[in-house]
Coordinates of C-alpha atoms and ligand atoms in Angstrom, one line a residue:
X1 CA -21.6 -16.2 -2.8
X2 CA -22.8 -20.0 -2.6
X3 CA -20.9 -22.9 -3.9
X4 CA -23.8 -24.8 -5.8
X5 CA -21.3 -27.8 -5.5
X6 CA -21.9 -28.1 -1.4
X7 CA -25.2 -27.1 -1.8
X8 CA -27.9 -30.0 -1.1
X9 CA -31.9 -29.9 -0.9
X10 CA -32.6 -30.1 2.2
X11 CA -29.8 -28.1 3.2
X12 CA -28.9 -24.1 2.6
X13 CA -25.9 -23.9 0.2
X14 CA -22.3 -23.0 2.5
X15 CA -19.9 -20.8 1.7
X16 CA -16.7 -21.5 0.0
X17 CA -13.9 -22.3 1.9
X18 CA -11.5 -19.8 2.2
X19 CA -8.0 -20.7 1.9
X20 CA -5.8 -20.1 4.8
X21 CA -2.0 -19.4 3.1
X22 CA 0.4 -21.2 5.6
X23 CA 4.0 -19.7 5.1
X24 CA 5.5 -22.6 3.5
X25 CA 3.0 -22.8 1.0
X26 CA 4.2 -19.2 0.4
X27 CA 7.9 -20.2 0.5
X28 CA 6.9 -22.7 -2.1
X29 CA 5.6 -20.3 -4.6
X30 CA 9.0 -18.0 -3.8
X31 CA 11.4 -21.1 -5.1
X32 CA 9.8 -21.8 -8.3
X33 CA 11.5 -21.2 -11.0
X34 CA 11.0 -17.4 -11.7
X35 CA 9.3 -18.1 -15.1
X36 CA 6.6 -20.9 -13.5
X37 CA 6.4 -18.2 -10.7
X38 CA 5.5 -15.6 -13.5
X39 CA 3.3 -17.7 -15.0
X40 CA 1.1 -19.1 -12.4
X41 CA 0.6 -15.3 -11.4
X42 CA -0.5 -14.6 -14.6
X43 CA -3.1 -17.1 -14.6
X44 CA -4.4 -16.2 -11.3
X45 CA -4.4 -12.0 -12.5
X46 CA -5.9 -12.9 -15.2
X47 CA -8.6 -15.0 -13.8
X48 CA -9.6 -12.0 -11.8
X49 CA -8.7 -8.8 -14.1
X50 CA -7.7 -7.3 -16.7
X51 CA -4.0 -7.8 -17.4
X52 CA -3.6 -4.4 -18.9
X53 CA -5.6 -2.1 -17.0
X54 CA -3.2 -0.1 -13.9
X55 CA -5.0 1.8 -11.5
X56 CA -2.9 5.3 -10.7
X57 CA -3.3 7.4 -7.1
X58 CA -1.5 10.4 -6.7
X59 CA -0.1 11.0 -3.2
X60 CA 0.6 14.3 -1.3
X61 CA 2.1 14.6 2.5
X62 CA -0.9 17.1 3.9
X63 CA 1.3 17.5 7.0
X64 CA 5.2 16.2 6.4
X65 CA 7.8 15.4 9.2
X66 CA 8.3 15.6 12.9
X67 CA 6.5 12.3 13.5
X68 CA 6.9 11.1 16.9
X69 CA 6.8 7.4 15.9
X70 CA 10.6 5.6 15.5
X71 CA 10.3 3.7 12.3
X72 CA 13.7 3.0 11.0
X73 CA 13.2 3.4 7.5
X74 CA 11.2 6.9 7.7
X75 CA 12.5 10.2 6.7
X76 CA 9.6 11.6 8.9
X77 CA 10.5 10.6 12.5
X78 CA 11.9 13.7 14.7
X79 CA 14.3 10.7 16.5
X80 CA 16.5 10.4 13.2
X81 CA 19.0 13.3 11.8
X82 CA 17.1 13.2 7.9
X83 CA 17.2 16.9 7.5
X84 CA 13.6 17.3 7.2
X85 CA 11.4 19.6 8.7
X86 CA 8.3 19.9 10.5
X87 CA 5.4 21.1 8.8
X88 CA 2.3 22.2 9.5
X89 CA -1.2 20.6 8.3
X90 CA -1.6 22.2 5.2
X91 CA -4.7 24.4 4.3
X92 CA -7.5 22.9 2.3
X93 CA -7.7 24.9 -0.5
X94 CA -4.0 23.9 -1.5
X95 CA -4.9 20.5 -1.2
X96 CA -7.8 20.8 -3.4
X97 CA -5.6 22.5 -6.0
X98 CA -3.2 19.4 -5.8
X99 CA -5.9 17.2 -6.2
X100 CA -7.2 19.0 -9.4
X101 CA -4.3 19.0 -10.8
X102 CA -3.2 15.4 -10.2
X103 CA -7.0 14.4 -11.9
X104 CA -6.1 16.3 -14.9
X105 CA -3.1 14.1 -15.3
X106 CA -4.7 11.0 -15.3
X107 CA -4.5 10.0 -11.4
X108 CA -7.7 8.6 -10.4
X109 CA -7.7 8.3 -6.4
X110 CA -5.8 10.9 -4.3
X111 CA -3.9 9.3 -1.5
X112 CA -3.4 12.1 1.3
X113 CA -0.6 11.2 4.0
X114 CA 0.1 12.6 7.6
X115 CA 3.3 12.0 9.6
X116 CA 1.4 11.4 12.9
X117 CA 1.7 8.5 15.2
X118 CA -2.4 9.1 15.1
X119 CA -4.4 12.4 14.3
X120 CA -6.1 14.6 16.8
X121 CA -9.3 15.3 16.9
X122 CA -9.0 19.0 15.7
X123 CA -6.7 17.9 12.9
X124 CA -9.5 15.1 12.0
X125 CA -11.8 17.6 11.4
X126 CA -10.1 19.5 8.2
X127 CA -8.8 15.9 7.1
X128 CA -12.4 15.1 6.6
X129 CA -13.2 19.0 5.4
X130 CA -10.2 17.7 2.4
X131 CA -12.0 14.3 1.8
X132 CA -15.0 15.9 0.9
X133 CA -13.8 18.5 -1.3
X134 CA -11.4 15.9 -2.9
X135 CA -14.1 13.6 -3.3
X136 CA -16.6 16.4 -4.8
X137 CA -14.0 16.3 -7.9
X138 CA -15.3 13.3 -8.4
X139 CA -12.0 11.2 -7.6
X140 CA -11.8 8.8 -5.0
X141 CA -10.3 9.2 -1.6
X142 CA -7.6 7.8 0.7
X143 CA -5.7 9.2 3.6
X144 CA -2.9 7.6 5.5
X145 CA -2.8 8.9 9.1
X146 CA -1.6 6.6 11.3
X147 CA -3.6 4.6 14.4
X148 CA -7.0 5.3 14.6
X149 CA -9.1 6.1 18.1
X150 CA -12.9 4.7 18.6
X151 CA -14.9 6.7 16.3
X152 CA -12.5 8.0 13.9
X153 CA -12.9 5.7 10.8
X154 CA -16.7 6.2 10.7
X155 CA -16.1 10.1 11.0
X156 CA -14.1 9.5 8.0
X157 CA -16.4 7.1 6.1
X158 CA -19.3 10.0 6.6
X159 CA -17.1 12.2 5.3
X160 CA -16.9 10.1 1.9
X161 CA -13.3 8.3 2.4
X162 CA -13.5 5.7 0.0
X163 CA -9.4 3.8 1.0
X164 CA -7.7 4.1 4.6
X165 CA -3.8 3.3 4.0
X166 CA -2.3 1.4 6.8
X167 CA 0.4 -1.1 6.3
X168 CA 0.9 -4.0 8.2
X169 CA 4.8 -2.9 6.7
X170 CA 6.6 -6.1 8.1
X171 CA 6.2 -9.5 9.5
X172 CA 5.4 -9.5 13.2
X173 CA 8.1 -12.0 13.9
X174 CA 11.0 -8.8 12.3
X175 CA 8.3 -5.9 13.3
X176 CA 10.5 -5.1 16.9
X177 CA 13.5 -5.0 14.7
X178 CA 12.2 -1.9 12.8
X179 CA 9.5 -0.1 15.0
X180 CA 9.4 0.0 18.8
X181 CA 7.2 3.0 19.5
X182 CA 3.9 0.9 18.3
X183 CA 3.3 -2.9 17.6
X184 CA 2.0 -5.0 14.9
X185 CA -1.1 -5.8 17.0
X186 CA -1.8 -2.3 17.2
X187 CA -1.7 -2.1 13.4
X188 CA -3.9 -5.1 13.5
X189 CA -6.3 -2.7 15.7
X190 CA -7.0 0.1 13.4
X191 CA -7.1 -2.0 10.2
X192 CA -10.1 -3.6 12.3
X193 CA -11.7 -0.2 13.0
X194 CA -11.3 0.4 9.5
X195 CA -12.9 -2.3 8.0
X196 CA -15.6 -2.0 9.9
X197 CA -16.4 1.5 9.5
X198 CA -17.4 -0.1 5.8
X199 CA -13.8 1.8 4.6
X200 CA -11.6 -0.2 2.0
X201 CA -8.5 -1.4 3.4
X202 CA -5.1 -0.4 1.6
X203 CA -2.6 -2.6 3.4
X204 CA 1.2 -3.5 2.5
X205 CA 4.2 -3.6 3.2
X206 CA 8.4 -2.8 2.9
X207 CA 10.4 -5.2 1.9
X208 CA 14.4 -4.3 1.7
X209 CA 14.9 -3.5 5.1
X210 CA 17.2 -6.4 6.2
X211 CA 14.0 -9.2 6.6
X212 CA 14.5 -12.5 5.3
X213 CA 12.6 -14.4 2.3
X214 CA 10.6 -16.3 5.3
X215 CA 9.7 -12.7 6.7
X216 CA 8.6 -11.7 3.4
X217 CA 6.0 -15.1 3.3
X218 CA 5.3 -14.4 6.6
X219 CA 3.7 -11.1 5.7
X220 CA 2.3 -12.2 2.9
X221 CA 0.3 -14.6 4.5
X222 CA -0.8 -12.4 7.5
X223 CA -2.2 -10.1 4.8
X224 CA -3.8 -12.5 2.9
X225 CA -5.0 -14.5 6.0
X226 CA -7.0 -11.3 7.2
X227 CA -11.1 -11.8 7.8
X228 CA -11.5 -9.6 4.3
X229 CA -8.3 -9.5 3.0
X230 CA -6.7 -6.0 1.7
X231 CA -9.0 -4.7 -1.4
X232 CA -5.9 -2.7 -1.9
X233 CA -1.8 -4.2 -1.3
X234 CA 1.4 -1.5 -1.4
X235 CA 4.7 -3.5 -2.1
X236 CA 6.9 -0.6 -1.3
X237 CA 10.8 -1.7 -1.6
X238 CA 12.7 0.5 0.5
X239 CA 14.2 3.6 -0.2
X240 CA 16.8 4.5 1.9
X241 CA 17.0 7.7 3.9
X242 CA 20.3 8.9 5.0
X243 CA 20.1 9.6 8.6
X244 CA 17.5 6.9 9.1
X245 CA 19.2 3.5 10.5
X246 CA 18.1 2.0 7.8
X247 CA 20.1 4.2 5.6
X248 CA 23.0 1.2 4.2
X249 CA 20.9 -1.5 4.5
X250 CA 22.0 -3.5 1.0
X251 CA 19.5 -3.0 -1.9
X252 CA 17.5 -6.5 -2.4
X253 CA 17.9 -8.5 -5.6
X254 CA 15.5 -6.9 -8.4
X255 CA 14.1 -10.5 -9.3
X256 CA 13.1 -11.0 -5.1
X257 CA 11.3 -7.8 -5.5
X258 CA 9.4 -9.1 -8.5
X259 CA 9.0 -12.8 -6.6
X260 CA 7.3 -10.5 -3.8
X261 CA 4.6 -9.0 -6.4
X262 CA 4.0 -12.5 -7.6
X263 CA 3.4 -14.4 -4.2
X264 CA 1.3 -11.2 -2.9
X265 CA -0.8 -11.7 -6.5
X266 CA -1.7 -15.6 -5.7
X267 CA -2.4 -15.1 -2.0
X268 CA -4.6 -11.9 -2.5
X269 CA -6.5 -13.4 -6.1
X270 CA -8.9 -10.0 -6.1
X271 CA -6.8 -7.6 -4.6
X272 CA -5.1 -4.6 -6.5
X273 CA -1.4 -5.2 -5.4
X274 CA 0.6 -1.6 -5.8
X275 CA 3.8 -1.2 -7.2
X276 CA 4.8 2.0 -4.8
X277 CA 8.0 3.1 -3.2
X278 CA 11.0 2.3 -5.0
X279 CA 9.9 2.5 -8.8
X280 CA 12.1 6.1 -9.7
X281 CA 15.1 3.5 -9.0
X282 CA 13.4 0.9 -11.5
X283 CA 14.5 0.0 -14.9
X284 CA 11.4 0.4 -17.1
X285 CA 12.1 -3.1 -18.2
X286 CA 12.1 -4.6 -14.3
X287 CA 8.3 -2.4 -13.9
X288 CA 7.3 -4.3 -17.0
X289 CA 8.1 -7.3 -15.2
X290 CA 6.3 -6.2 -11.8
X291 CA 2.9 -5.9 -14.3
X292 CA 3.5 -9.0 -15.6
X293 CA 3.7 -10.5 -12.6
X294 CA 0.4 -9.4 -11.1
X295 CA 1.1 -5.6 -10.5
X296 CA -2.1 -3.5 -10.9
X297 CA -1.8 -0.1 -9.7
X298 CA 1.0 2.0 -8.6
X299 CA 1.8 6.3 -8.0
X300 CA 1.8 8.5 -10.5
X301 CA 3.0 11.5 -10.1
X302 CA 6.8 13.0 -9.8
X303 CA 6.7 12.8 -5.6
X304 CA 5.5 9.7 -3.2
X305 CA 5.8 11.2 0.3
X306 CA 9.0 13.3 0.7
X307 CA 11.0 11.1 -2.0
X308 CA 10.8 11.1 -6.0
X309 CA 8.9 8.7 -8.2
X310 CA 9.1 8.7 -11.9
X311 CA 7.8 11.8 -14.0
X312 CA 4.3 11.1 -15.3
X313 CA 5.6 11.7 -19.1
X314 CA 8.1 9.2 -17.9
X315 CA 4.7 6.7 -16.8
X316 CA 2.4 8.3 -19.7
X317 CA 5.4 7.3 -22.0
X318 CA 6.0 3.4 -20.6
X319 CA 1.8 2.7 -20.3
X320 CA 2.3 3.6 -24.6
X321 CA 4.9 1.5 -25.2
X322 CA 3.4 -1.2 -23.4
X323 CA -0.3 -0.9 -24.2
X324 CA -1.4 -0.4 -20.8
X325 CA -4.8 1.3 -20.0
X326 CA -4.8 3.9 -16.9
X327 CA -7.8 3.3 -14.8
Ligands
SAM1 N1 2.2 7.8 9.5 C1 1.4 6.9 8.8 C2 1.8 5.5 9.0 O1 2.9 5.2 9.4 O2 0.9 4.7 8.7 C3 1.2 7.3 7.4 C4 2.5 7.7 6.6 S1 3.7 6.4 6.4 C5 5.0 7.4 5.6 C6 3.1 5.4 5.1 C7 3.9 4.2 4.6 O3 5.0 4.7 3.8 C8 4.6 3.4 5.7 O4 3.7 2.5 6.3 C9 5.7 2.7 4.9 O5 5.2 1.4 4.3 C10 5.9 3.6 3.7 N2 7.3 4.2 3.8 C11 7.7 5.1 4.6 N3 9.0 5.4 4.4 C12 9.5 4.6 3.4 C13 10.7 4.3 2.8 N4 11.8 5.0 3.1 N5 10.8 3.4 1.8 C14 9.7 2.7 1.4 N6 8.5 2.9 2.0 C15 8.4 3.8 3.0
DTB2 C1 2.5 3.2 0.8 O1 2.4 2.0 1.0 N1 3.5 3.8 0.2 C2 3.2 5.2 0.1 C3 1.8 5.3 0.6 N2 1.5 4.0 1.1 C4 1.4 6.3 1.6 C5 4.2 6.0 0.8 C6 5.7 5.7 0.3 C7 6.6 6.6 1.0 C8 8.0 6.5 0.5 C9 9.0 7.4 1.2 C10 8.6 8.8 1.2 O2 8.4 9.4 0.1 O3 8.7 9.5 2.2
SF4_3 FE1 5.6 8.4 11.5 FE2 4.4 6.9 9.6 FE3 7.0 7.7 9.4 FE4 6.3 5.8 11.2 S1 6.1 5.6 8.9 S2 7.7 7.6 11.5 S3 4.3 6.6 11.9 S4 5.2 9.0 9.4

């Protein structure tokens, strides 16, 4: 869009700047005091949205376990004892069946999620068989299947995907800490290939693992510093997997949790920012506290991946009581 402003006659009207976050600014906005925090996130959601409307996706692992990829904090990857098996790439008719039901409930995107380091081609094809059922419904689509090759994304984008999850997870500066068998640059890669297959980008993060505060900026403001940035932002906080090395990491302070939602809210102004892994161990008072400070979509549904999530009566039940609208 122009900016009338910087427009004059005889010249044609330039952009608007975009604001590049630097990491202290972001460190900044983490040591307010949590209620000017709150409050300037506030202002900025509200500029840009609805304050009471939370978007809902349901997620399902279409093919759970046996990933070859080391991430420390995953209950999927063969290296770590999790007592999880390998399963196969489930048919599409069960899928569909998921989906239906998970669109009866209320859920209006269906996220489907693949432990692969990246899929095959074969496996491709009935991935995109499930988007187009999925998205003949009429909900909208995302998968989550790891690195993409040449070619892949727009495969996907003809077959109707309408989100490609892919989470930048940590700051690059901690990334070697946590993953070894792929880089951050290579996550840089395929969120490239997706955005310009014309795909959405869903793109987040963990935070819990052991990173510090200026880790947590830092990945903030290589989300938000992104060409487009993210039309879609997962804060997961981590769950820990026994067997995982991850497993005894201490939890994080609630309100740093809450500080994360906030800072991700300023930096990304138009971006739905999730409130995903974590929430079954959630006070509904601390979610309330999440939406207020910028939170505008999350899971619904009683499973994420291969962990729990609140019941939806449990959700169905908090959206009442706090006059939220399910969109
Ligand atoms: N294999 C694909 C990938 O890594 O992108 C897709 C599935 S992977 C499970 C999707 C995301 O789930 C990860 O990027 C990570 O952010 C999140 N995740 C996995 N295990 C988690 C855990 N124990 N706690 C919180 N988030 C987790
Ligand atoms: C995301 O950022 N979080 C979701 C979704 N994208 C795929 C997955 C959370 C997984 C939590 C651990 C599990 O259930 O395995
Ligand atoms: Fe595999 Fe994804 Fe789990 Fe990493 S996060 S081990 S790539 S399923």
């Amino acid at each position: 869009m122009s900016n009338p402003a910087l427009a004059t006659t005889d010249s044609p009207a330039a952009p608007l700047p975009v604001h590049r976050w630097t990491v202290s600014e972001v460190l900044a906005l983490y040591d307010l005091p949590l209620m000017d925090l709150l409050f300037r996130a506030q202002q900025v959601h509200r500029a840009h949205f609805n304050a009471n409307d939370i978007q809902r996706s349901t997620l399902l692992s279409v093919k759970t376990g046996g990933c070859s990829e080391d991430c420390s904090y995953c209950s999927q990857s063969a290296r770590y004892d999790t007592e999880l098996g390998r399963e196969r790439l489930m048919p599409v008719d069960e899928v569909v069946a998921a989906a239906r039901q998970a669109k009866e409930k209320g859920a209006s995107r269906f996220c489907m999620g693949a432990a692969w380091r990246g899929p095959k081609e074969q496996d491709l094809e009935r991935v995109m068989e499930m988007v187009r059922e999925v998205k003949a419904l009429g909900m909208q689509t995302c998968v989550t299947l790891g690195m993409l090759k040449d070619g892949q994304a727009q495969k996907l984008k003809e077959a109707g995907l309408d989100y490609y999850n892919h989470n930048l997870d940590t700051d690059k500066e901690f990334y070697g800490q946590v993953i070894k068998s792929h880089s951050h640059d290579d996550r840089l890669d395929t969120l490239d290939q997706v955005r310009d297959a014309g795909i959405n980008v869903c793109s987040g993060g963990i935070i819990g693992m052991g990173e510090t505060r200026k880790n947590r900026a830092a990945l903030i403001v290589q989300l938000a510093n992104l060409p487009t940035p993210p039309e879609s932002v997962p804060i997961n906080n981590l769950v820990p997997i026994p067997g995982t090395p991850l497993a005894d990491v201490p939890a994080l302070d609630p309100f740093e949790f809450v500080r994360t939602i906030a800072a991700a809210r300023i930096c990304m102004p138009t971006s739905w920012v999730r409130l995903s892994a974590g929430r079954q161990a959630m006070s509904d008072e601390l979610q309330a506290l999440c939406f207020l400070a910028g939170a505008n979509s999350m899971f619904y549904g009683d499973h994420l991946l291969t962990t729990g999530n609140p019941e939806a009566d449990r959700d169905d039940a908090l959206f009442a009581r706090l006059g939220l609208r399910a969109v």
